[in-house]
Amino acid sequence: MKIAIDLGGTNMRVGLTDGATVVDTVIEPCPAQEPEEVVLAQLKRQIAQLMRPEVTGIGVGVPSVVDCQQGIVYNVANIPSWQEVHLKEILESEFGVPVAVNNDANCFALGAWRYGEGKGTQNMVGLTIGTGIGAGIIIDGKLYNGVNTGAGEIGSLPYLDADYEFYCSSRFFSKLHGDTGANFAKLALAGDKEAQAVWQEFGTHVGNLMKAVLFTYAPEAIIIGGGIANAFALYEAPMRQQLSTFPYPENVAATRIEPSTLANAAMLGASILH
């Protein structure tokens, strides 16, 4: 059994896992604007609620760059006080079991690869599309971190007048069209033509993002997670239309692109960091 943590600026999700099963969870809002010690104290309390003698390790996914060897997280997104937190050392001292820390998108990719739609592949990209863009890279059956988990920051690649993250995440809806992706999804599903046109535009941008992934990694599968994965049906057609212009059609044909249906993928990925 492992304790697995999916840490975000909105919620802190701590689970007790047994293989592919999340046995129990403790989910609480993150006190993101509080000092470092306040956030840490809550995390420890949540872990303590699930800790039992059978637990052999703790895995943590964090939205930040991470020194995996030392288990240090830097500049955590949406938790301003977490500039440099020696999380591995802190949690090992508190709970007496090995602790592994990695980037949250990497944890999603690991979970989708081991237990979800990426199962059976050797080369896979897990792409999280939500508030921002995250990516985890599996190469030859192993997670590729790069330096300080910096590999796979595809969202930061320049695109048009900004970057892919601006045009392929929730920012596209809020910044360019003045509403949330969730509201545009409701409208589009209800038959609103303007909302459907917004999703068409979004899908074209996502198609270009997929081209960047194909040029860079040529994976067997691209598995999409994050909040906007749920609306895949609204942007799949324009995404694939854009992919039809990719210069290596054989590679497009060889790559599965689909949304993740695995619940708790990032948490399950964190559980197998050891």
PDB file of C-alpha atoms in Angstrom:
ATOM      1  CA  MET A   1       0.000   0.000   0.000  1.00  0.00           C
ATOM      2  CA  LYS A   2       1.098   3.563  -0.737  1.00  0.00           C
ATOM      3  CA  ILE A   3      -0.008   7.032   0.209  1.00  0.00           C
ATOM      4  CA  ALA A   4      -0.421   9.042  -3.010  1.00  0.00           C
ATOM      5  CA  ILE A   5      -0.806  12.817  -3.121  1.00  0.00           C
ATOM      6  CA  ASP A   6      -2.099  15.022  -5.922  1.00  0.00           C
ATOM      7  CA  LEU A   7      -1.293  18.517  -4.679  1.00  0.00           C
ATOM      8  CA  GLY A   8      -2.898  21.542  -6.302  1.00  0.00           C
ATOM      9  CA  GLY A   9      -3.565  25.155  -5.508  1.00  0.00           C
ATOM     10  CA  THR A  10      -7.315  24.453  -5.309  1.00  0.00           C
ATOM     11  CA  ASN A  11      -7.434  21.050  -3.610  1.00  0.00           C
ATOM     12  CA  MET A  12      -5.068  18.777  -1.736  1.00  0.00           C
ATOM     13  CA  ARG A  13      -5.975  15.192  -2.616  1.00  0.00           C
ATOM     14  CA  VAL A  14      -4.436  12.418  -0.532  1.00  0.00           C
ATOM     15  CA  GLY A  15      -5.230   8.791  -1.264  1.00  0.00           C
ATOM     16  CA  LEU A  16      -4.459   5.369   0.127  1.00  0.00           C
ATOM     17  CA  THR A  17      -3.687   3.093  -2.822  1.00  0.00           C
ATOM     18  CA  ASP A  18      -3.361  -0.637  -3.252  1.00  0.00           C
ATOM     19  CA  GLY A  19      -2.089  -1.290  -6.775  1.00  0.00           C
ATOM     20  CA  ALA A  20      -4.623   0.161  -9.224  1.00  0.00           C
ATOM     21  CA  THR A  21      -7.197   0.742  -6.481  1.00  0.00           C
ATOM     22  CA  VAL A  22      -7.642   3.947  -4.508  1.00  0.00           C
ATOM     23  CA  VAL A  23      -8.889   2.507  -1.237  1.00  0.00           C
ATOM     24  CA  ASP A  24      -9.678   5.777   0.524  1.00  0.00           C
ATOM     25  CA  THR A  25      -9.176   9.503  -0.001  1.00  0.00           C
ATOM     26  CA  VAL A  26      -9.021  12.689   2.026  1.00  0.00           C
ATOM     27  CA  ILE A  27      -9.680  15.746  -0.143  1.00  0.00           C
ATOM     28  CA  GLU A  28      -9.628  19.248   1.320  1.00  0.00           C
ATOM     29  CA  PRO A  29      -9.319  22.764  -0.097  1.00  0.00           C
ATOM     30  CA  CYS A  30      -5.729  23.946  -0.199  1.00  0.00           C
ATOM     31  CA  PRO A  31      -4.942  26.948   2.024  1.00  0.00           C
ATOM     32  CA  ALA A  32      -2.905  28.216  -0.906  1.00  0.00           C
ATOM     33  CA  GLN A  33      -2.461  31.801   0.284  1.00  0.00           C
ATOM     34  CA  GLU A  34      -1.235  30.790   3.750  1.00  0.00           C
ATOM     35  CA  PRO A  35       2.422  30.507   4.845  1.00  0.00           C
ATOM     36  CA  GLU A  36       4.443  27.430   3.913  1.00  0.00           C
ATOM     37  CA  GLU A  37       4.072  25.825   7.346  1.00  0.00           C
ATOM     38  CA  VAL A  38       0.268  26.101   7.311  1.00  0.00           C
ATOM     39  CA  VAL A  39       0.039  24.259   3.991  1.00  0.00           C
ATOM     40  CA  LEU A  40       2.499  21.640   5.228  1.00  0.00           C
ATOM     41  CA  ALA A  41       0.598  21.144   8.480  1.00  0.00           C
ATOM     42  CA  GLN A  42      -2.627  20.428   6.603  1.00  0.00           C
ATOM     43  CA  LEU A  43      -0.871  18.015   4.252  1.00  0.00           C
ATOM     44  CA  LYS A  44       0.566  16.136   7.224  1.00  0.00           C
ATOM     45  CA  ARG A  45      -2.874  15.957   8.862  1.00  0.00           C
ATOM     46  CA  GLN A  46      -4.421  14.512   5.710  1.00  0.00           C
ATOM     47  CA  ILE A  47      -1.646  11.923   5.365  1.00  0.00           C
ATOM     48  CA  ALA A  48      -1.951  10.973   9.042  1.00  0.00           C
ATOM     49  CA  GLN A  49      -5.654  10.202   8.550  1.00  0.00           C
ATOM     50  CA  LEU A  50      -4.783   7.498   6.014  1.00  0.00           C
ATOM     51  CA  MET A  51      -1.461   6.224   7.382  1.00  0.00           C
ATOM     52  CA  ARG A  52      -1.402   2.603   8.522  1.00  0.00           C
ATOM     53  CA  PRO A  53       1.306  -0.029   9.152  1.00  0.00           C
ATOM     54  CA  GLU A  54       0.909  -1.561   5.680  1.00  0.00           C
ATOM     55  CA  VAL A  55       1.981   1.650   3.930  1.00  0.00           C
ATOM     56  CA  THR A  56       5.449   1.226   2.377  1.00  0.00           C
ATOM     57  CA  GLY A  57       5.926   4.665   0.809  1.00  0.00           C
ATOM     58  CA  ILE A  58       4.532   8.060  -0.101  1.00  0.00           C
ATOM     59  CA  GLY A  59       4.401   9.516  -3.622  1.00  0.00           C
ATOM     60  CA  VAL A  60       3.670  13.173  -4.308  1.00  0.00           C
ATOM     61  CA  GLY A  61       2.736  14.982  -7.522  1.00  0.00           C
ATOM     62  CA  VAL A  62       3.248  18.756  -7.379  1.00  0.00           C
ATOM     63  CA  PRO A  63       2.594  21.489  -9.992  1.00  0.00           C
ATOM     64  CA  SER A  64       6.170  22.737 -10.054  1.00  0.00           C
ATOM     65  CA  VAL A  65       9.719  21.924 -11.060  1.00  0.00           C
ATOM     66  CA  VAL A  66      11.139  19.273  -8.766  1.00  0.00           C
ATOM     67  CA  ASP A  67      14.609  18.083  -7.822  1.00  0.00           C
ATOM     68  CA  CYS A  68      13.601  14.422  -7.806  1.00  0.00           C
ATOM     69  CA  GLN A  69      16.786  13.159  -6.165  1.00  0.00           C
ATOM     70  CA  GLN A  70      16.510  15.510  -3.191  1.00  0.00           C
ATOM     71  CA  GLY A  71      12.714  15.759  -3.263  1.00  0.00           C
ATOM     72  CA  ILE A  72      12.789  19.563  -3.296  1.00  0.00           C
ATOM     73  CA  VAL A  73       9.927  21.474  -4.944  1.00  0.00           C
ATOM     74  CA  TYR A  74      10.427  24.975  -6.310  1.00  0.00           C
ATOM     75  CA  ASN A  75       7.966  27.783  -7.091  1.00  0.00           C
ATOM     76  CA  VAL A  76       4.788  25.724  -6.785  1.00  0.00           C
ATOM     77  CA  ALA A  77       2.044  27.003  -9.076  1.00  0.00           C
ATOM     78  CA  ASN A  78      -0.753  28.773  -7.163  1.00  0.00           C
ATOM     79  CA  ILE A  79       0.866  28.215  -3.746  1.00  0.00           C
ATOM     80  CA  PRO A  80       3.009  31.379  -3.479  1.00  0.00           C
ATOM     81  CA  SER A  81       4.668  30.499  -0.158  1.00  0.00           C
ATOM     82  CA  TRP A  82       6.136  27.268  -1.544  1.00  0.00           C
ATOM     83  CA  GLN A  83       9.266  28.718  -3.148  1.00  0.00           C
ATOM     84  CA  GLU A  84      11.641  25.978  -1.979  1.00  0.00           C
ATOM     85  CA  VAL A  85      10.216  23.165   0.099  1.00  0.00           C
ATOM     86  CA  HIS A  86      12.320  20.124   1.036  1.00  0.00           C
ATOM     87  CA  LEU A  87       9.250  17.924   0.884  1.00  0.00           C
ATOM     88  CA  LYS A  88      10.918  14.518   0.778  1.00  0.00           C
ATOM     89  CA  GLU A  89      13.021  15.242   3.862  1.00  0.00           C
ATOM     90  CA  ILE A  90      10.063  16.730   5.754  1.00  0.00           C
ATOM     91  CA  LEU A  91       7.655  13.866   5.074  1.00  0.00           C
ATOM     92  CA  GLU A  92      10.229  11.102   5.611  1.00  0.00           C
ATOM     93  CA  SER A  93      11.106  12.623   8.971  1.00  0.00           C
ATOM     94  CA  GLU A  94       7.411  12.839   9.914  1.00  0.00           C
ATOM     95  CA  PHE A  95       6.189   9.415   8.737  1.00  0.00           C
ATOM     96  CA  GLY A  96       9.266   7.171   8.548  1.00  0.00           C
ATOM     97  CA  VAL A  97       8.655   5.739   5.067  1.00  0.00           C
ATOM     98  CA  PRO A  98      10.390   6.509   1.737  1.00  0.00           C
ATOM     99  CA  VAL A  99       8.995   9.528  -0.119  1.00  0.00           C
ATOM    100  CA  ALA A 100       9.222  10.275  -3.862  1.00  0.00           C
ATOM    101  CA  VAL A 101       8.254  13.634  -5.368  1.00  0.00           C
ATOM    102  CA  ASN A 102       7.651  14.534  -8.999  1.00  0.00           C
ATOM    103  CA  ASN A 103       5.770  16.942 -11.251  1.00  0.00           C
ATOM    104  CA  ASP A 104       1.985  16.448 -11.358  1.00  0.00           C
ATOM    105  CA  ALA A 105       1.804  16.091 -15.166  1.00  0.00           C
ATOM    106  CA  ASN A 106       4.473  13.394 -14.965  1.00  0.00           C
ATOM    107  CA  CYS A 107       2.346  11.603 -12.380  1.00  0.00           C
ATOM    108  CA  PHE A 108      -0.674  11.787 -14.688  1.00  0.00           C
ATOM    109  CA  ALA A 109       1.383  10.304 -17.523  1.00  0.00           C
ATOM    110  CA  LEU A 110       2.651   7.488 -15.300  1.00  0.00           C
ATOM    111  CA  GLY A 111      -0.859   6.653 -14.122  1.00  0.00           C
ATOM    112  CA  ALA A 112      -2.304   6.668 -17.641  1.00  0.00           C
ATOM    113  CA  TRP A 113       0.621   4.556 -18.889  1.00  0.00           C
ATOM    114  CA  ARG A 114       0.494   1.916 -16.159  1.00  0.00           C
ATOM    115  CA  TYR A 115      -3.249   1.664 -15.539  1.00  0.00           C
ATOM    116  CA  GLY A 116      -5.097   3.623 -18.240  1.00  0.00           C
ATOM    117  CA  GLU A 117      -5.291   4.176 -21.993  1.00  0.00           C
ATOM    118  CA  GLY A 118      -1.501   4.185 -22.368  1.00  0.00           C
ATOM    119  CA  LYS A 119      -1.137   0.663 -21.003  1.00  0.00           C
ATOM    120  CA  GLY A 120       1.007  -1.526 -23.257  1.00  0.00           C
ATOM    121  CA  THR A 121       2.880   1.327 -24.947  1.00  0.00           C
ATOM    122  CA  GLN A 122       6.616   1.916 -24.719  1.00  0.00           C
ATOM    123  CA  ASN A 123       6.537   5.549 -25.875  1.00  0.00           C
ATOM    124  CA  MET A 124       3.686   7.756 -24.731  1.00  0.00           C
ATOM    125  CA  VAL A 125       2.902  11.392 -23.957  1.00  0.00           C
ATOM    126  CA  GLY A 126       0.409  12.281 -21.236  1.00  0.00           C
ATOM    127  CA  LEU A 127      -0.956  15.738 -21.949  1.00  0.00           C
ATOM    128  CA  THR A 128      -2.942  17.626 -19.315  1.00  0.00           C
ATOM    129  CA  ILE A 129      -5.177  20.372 -20.680  1.00  0.00           C
ATOM    130  CA  GLY A 130      -6.834  22.520 -18.050  1.00  0.00           C
ATOM    131  CA  THR A 131      -5.820  25.761 -16.359  1.00  0.00           C
ATOM    132  CA  GLY A 132      -2.533  25.328 -18.218  1.00  0.00           C
ATOM    133  CA  ILE A 133      -0.756  22.719 -20.328  1.00  0.00           C
ATOM    134  CA  GLY A 134       1.337  19.988 -18.753  1.00  0.00           C
ATOM    135  CA  ALA A 135       3.016  16.957 -20.271  1.00  0.00           C
ATOM    136  CA  GLY A 136       4.671  13.805 -19.041  1.00  0.00           C
ATOM    137  CA  ILE A 137       6.924  11.804 -21.359  1.00  0.00           C
ATOM    138  CA  ILE A 138       7.333   8.022 -21.311  1.00  0.00           C
ATOM    139  CA  ILE A 139      10.317   6.832 -23.407  1.00  0.00           C
ATOM    140  CA  ASP A 140      11.180   3.130 -23.727  1.00  0.00           C
ATOM    141  CA  GLY A 141       8.857   2.310 -20.862  1.00  0.00           C
ATOM    142  CA  LYS A 142      10.371   4.839 -18.446  1.00  0.00           C
ATOM    143  CA  LEU A 143       9.368   8.309 -17.311  1.00  0.00           C
ATOM    144  CA  TYR A 144      11.714  10.910 -18.787  1.00  0.00           C
ATOM    145  CA  ASN A 145      12.167  13.786 -16.337  1.00  0.00           C
ATOM    146  CA  GLY A 146      14.967  15.858 -17.818  1.00  0.00           C
ATOM    147  CA  VAL A 147      16.653  18.276 -15.392  1.00  0.00           C
ATOM    148  CA  ASN A 148      14.369  19.125 -12.433  1.00  0.00           C
ATOM    149  CA  THR A 149      11.387  17.501 -14.209  1.00  0.00           C
ATOM    150  CA  GLY A 150      11.669  20.219 -16.864  1.00  0.00           C
ATOM    151  CA  ALA A 151      11.060  17.895 -19.825  1.00  0.00           C
ATOM    152  CA  GLY A 152       7.742  18.126 -21.620  1.00  0.00           C
ATOM    153  CA  GLU A 153       6.947  21.797 -21.050  1.00  0.00           C
ATOM    154  CA  ILE A 154       5.341  21.873 -24.487  1.00  0.00           C
ATOM    155  CA  GLY A 155       2.809  24.509 -23.453  1.00  0.00           C
ATOM    156  CA  SER A 156       5.604  27.080 -23.175  1.00  0.00           C
ATOM    157  CA  LEU A 157       6.754  26.667 -26.773  1.00  0.00           C
ATOM    158  CA  PRO A 158       6.113  29.857 -28.801  1.00  0.00           C
ATOM    159  CA  TYR A 159       2.899  29.767 -30.837  1.00  0.00           C
ATOM    160  CA  LEU A 160       1.315  32.615 -32.800  1.00  0.00           C
ATOM    161  CA  ASP A 161       1.684  35.756 -30.660  1.00  0.00           C
ATOM    162  CA  ALA A 162       2.002  33.884 -27.351  1.00  0.00           C
ATOM    163  CA  ASP A 163       2.532  30.185 -26.602  1.00  0.00           C
ATOM    164  CA  TYR A 164       0.583  26.934 -26.887  1.00  0.00           C
ATOM    165  CA  GLU A 165      -0.631  27.233 -23.297  1.00  0.00           C
ATOM    166  CA  PHE A 166      -2.437  30.492 -24.086  1.00  0.00           C
ATOM    167  CA  TYR A 167      -4.318  29.002 -27.036  1.00  0.00           C
ATOM    168  CA  CYS A 168      -4.793  25.394 -25.847  1.00  0.00           C
ATOM    169  CA  SER A 169      -5.890  25.728 -22.215  1.00  0.00           C
ATOM    170  CA  SER A 170      -8.726  27.378 -20.312  1.00  0.00           C
ATOM    171  CA  ARG A 171      -7.017  30.717 -20.970  1.00  0.00           C
ATOM    172  CA  PHE A 172      -8.185  30.505 -24.584  1.00  0.00           C
ATOM    173  CA  PHE A 173     -11.804  30.668 -23.405  1.00  0.00           C
ATOM    174  CA  SER A 174     -11.405  33.223 -20.621  1.00  0.00           C
ATOM    175  CA  LYS A 175      -8.874  35.570 -22.214  1.00  0.00           C
ATOM    176  CA  LEU A 176     -10.016  35.486 -25.846  1.00  0.00           C
ATOM    177  CA  HIS A 177     -13.738  34.740 -25.515  1.00  0.00           C
ATOM    178  CA  GLY A 178     -14.670  36.017 -22.067  1.00  0.00           C
ATOM    179  CA  ASP A 179     -16.152  32.902 -20.478  1.00  0.00           C
ATOM    180  CA  THR A 180     -15.155  29.523 -19.079  1.00  0.00           C
ATOM    181  CA  GLY A 181     -14.622  26.400 -21.116  1.00  0.00           C
ATOM    182  CA  ALA A 182     -17.304  24.696 -19.018  1.00  0.00           C
ATOM    183  CA  ASN A 183     -19.895  27.296 -20.004  1.00  0.00           C
ATOM    184  CA  PHE A 184     -18.887  27.125 -23.658  1.00  0.00           C
ATOM    185  CA  ALA A 185     -19.251  23.336 -23.459  1.00  0.00           C
ATOM    186  CA  LYS A 186     -22.798  23.605 -22.047  1.00  0.00           C
ATOM    187  CA  LEU A 187     -23.770  26.070 -24.761  1.00  0.00           C
ATOM    188  CA  ALA A 188     -22.210  24.024 -27.542  1.00  0.00           C
ATOM    189  CA  LEU A 189     -23.922  20.836 -26.390  1.00  0.00           C
ATOM    190  CA  ALA A 190     -27.222  22.744 -26.313  1.00  0.00           C
ATOM    191  CA  GLY A 191     -26.755  23.642 -29.981  1.00  0.00           C
ATOM    192  CA  ASP A 192     -25.393  27.187 -29.698  1.00  0.00           C
ATOM    193  CA  LYS A 193     -23.642  27.833 -33.025  1.00  0.00           C
ATOM    194  CA  GLU A 194     -21.313  30.546 -31.698  1.00  0.00           C
ATOM    195  CA  ALA A 195     -20.104  28.294 -28.879  1.00  0.00           C
ATOM    196  CA  GLN A 196     -19.590  25.450 -31.331  1.00  0.00           C
ATOM    197  CA  ALA A 197     -17.493  27.784 -33.494  1.00  0.00           C
ATOM    198  CA  VAL A 198     -15.332  28.623 -30.458  1.00  0.00           C
ATOM    199  CA  TRP A 199     -14.686  24.908 -29.911  1.00  0.00           C
ATOM    200  CA  GLN A 200     -13.853  24.515 -33.610  1.00  0.00           C
ATOM    201  CA  GLU A 201     -11.245  27.251 -33.237  1.00  0.00           C
ATOM    202  CA  PHE A 202      -9.917  25.659 -30.065  1.00  0.00           C
ATOM    203  CA  GLY A 203      -9.623  22.274 -31.786  1.00  0.00           C
ATOM    204  CA  THR A 204      -7.544  23.793 -34.561  1.00  0.00           C
ATOM    205  CA  HIS A 205      -5.077  25.136 -32.011  1.00  0.00           C
ATOM    206  CA  VAL A 206      -4.982  21.785 -30.201  1.00  0.00           C
ATOM    207  CA  GLY A 207      -4.277  20.111 -33.556  1.00  0.00           C
ATOM    208  CA  ASN A 208      -1.210  22.308 -33.907  1.00  0.00           C
ATOM    209  CA  LEU A 209      -0.196  21.394 -30.354  1.00  0.00           C
ATOM    210  CA  MET A 210      -0.465  17.710 -31.293  1.00  0.00           C
ATOM    211  CA  LYS A 211       1.777  18.378 -34.296  1.00  0.00           C
ATOM    212  CA  ALA A 212       4.402  19.784 -31.917  1.00  0.00           C
ATOM    213  CA  VAL A 213       4.170  16.589 -29.835  1.00  0.00           C
ATOM    214  CA  LEU A 214       4.452  14.406 -32.943  1.00  0.00           C
ATOM    215  CA  PHE A 215       7.456  16.323 -34.278  1.00  0.00           C
ATOM    216  CA  THR A 216       9.180  16.170 -30.893  1.00  0.00           C
ATOM    217  CA  TYR A 217       8.417  12.681 -29.572  1.00  0.00           C
ATOM    218  CA  ALA A 218       6.559  10.616 -32.257  1.00  0.00           C
ATOM    219  CA  PRO A 219       4.801   8.609 -29.535  1.00  0.00           C
ATOM    220  CA  GLU A 220       2.545   5.583 -29.879  1.00  0.00           C
ATOM    221  CA  ALA A 221      -0.150   7.361 -27.906  1.00  0.00           C
ATOM    222  CA  ILE A 222      -1.070  10.829 -26.661  1.00  0.00           C
ATOM    223  CA  ILE A 223      -3.414  10.530 -23.689  1.00  0.00           C
ATOM    224  CA  ILE A 224      -5.235  13.693 -22.686  1.00  0.00           C
ATOM    225  CA  GLY A 225      -6.155  14.523 -19.097  1.00  0.00           C
ATOM    226  CA  GLY A 226      -7.227  17.651 -17.253  1.00  0.00           C
ATOM    227  CA  GLY A 227     -10.606  19.353 -17.136  1.00  0.00           C
ATOM    228  CA  ILE A 228     -10.840  20.009 -20.874  1.00  0.00           C
ATOM    229  CA  ALA A 229     -10.330  16.310 -21.667  1.00  0.00           C
ATOM    230  CA  ASN A 230     -14.002  15.853 -20.757  1.00  0.00           C
ATOM    231  CA  ALA A 231     -14.999  17.996 -23.768  1.00  0.00           C
ATOM    232  CA  PHE A 232     -12.909  15.981 -26.248  1.00  0.00           C
ATOM    233  CA  ALA A 233     -15.917  15.313 -28.482  1.00  0.00           C
ATOM    234  CA  LEU A 234     -16.342  19.066 -29.010  1.00  0.00           C
ATOM    235  CA  TYR A 235     -12.858  19.628 -30.444  1.00  0.00           C
ATOM    236  CA  GLU A 236     -11.738  16.230 -31.757  1.00  0.00           C
ATOM    237  CA  ALA A 237     -12.908  16.777 -35.353  1.00  0.00           C
ATOM    238  CA  PRO A 238     -11.102  20.116 -35.957  1.00  0.00           C
ATOM    239  CA  MET A 239      -8.044  18.744 -34.126  1.00  0.00           C
ATOM    240  CA  ARG A 240      -7.887  15.766 -36.485  1.00  0.00           C
ATOM    241  CA  GLN A 241      -8.561  17.993 -39.486  1.00  0.00           C
ATOM    242  CA  GLN A 242      -5.518  20.049 -38.546  1.00  0.00           C
ATOM    243  CA  LEU A 243      -3.472  16.876 -38.073  1.00  0.00           C
ATOM    244  CA  SER A 244      -4.355  15.837 -41.628  1.00  0.00           C
ATOM    245  CA  THR A 245      -1.837  18.452 -42.818  1.00  0.00           C
ATOM    246  CA  PHE A 246       1.032  16.848 -40.847  1.00  0.00           C
ATOM    247  CA  PRO A 247       3.840  15.991 -43.308  1.00  0.00           C
ATOM    248  CA  TYR A 248       4.232  12.392 -42.049  1.00  0.00           C
ATOM    249  CA  PRO A 249       0.729  10.872 -42.249  1.00  0.00           C
ATOM    250  CA  GLU A 250       2.065   7.441 -41.309  1.00  0.00           C
ATOM    251  CA  ASN A 251       3.073   8.819 -37.906  1.00  0.00           C
ATOM    252  CA  VAL A 252      -0.354  10.350 -37.364  1.00  0.00           C
ATOM    253  CA  ALA A 253      -1.963   7.020 -38.236  1.00  0.00           C
ATOM    254  CA  ALA A 254       0.357   5.201 -35.822  1.00  0.00           C
ATOM    255  CA  THR A 255      -0.444   7.491 -32.873  1.00  0.00           C
ATOM    256  CA  ARG A 256      -3.554   6.993 -30.756  1.00  0.00           C
ATOM    257  CA  ILE A 257      -4.937  10.271 -29.441  1.00  0.00           C
ATOM    258  CA  GLU A 258      -7.681   9.912 -26.862  1.00  0.00           C
ATOM    259  CA  PRO A 259      -8.892  11.284 -23.538  1.00  0.00           C
ATOM    260  CA  SER A 260      -8.148   9.499 -20.295  1.00  0.00           C
ATOM    261  CA  THR A 261     -11.073   7.798 -18.594  1.00  0.00           C
ATOM    262  CA  LEU A 262      -8.969   6.651 -15.630  1.00  0.00           C
ATOM    263  CA  ALA A 263     -10.182   8.150 -12.380  1.00  0.00           C
ATOM    264  CA  ASN A 264      -7.401   9.442 -10.115  1.00  0.00           C
ATOM    265  CA  ALA A 265      -4.737   8.976 -12.819  1.00  0.00           C
ATOM    266  CA  ALA A 266      -2.321  11.488 -11.261  1.00  0.00           C
ATOM    267  CA  MET A 267      -2.766   9.972  -7.804  1.00  0.00           C
ATOM    268  CA  LEU A 268      -2.161   6.454  -9.133  1.00  0.00           C
ATOM    269  CA  GLY A 269       0.907   7.719 -10.976  1.00  0.00           C
ATOM    270  CA  ALA A 270       2.253   9.249  -7.771  1.00  0.00           C
ATOM    271  CA  SER A 271       1.811   5.869  -6.079  1.00  0.00           C
ATOM    272  CA  ILE A 272       4.311   4.230  -8.465  1.00  0.00           C
ATOM    273  CA  LEU A 273       7.055   6.878  -8.352  1.00  0.00           C
ATOM    274  CA  HIS A 274       9.167   4.557  -6.164  1.00  0.00           C
TER     275      HIS A 274
END
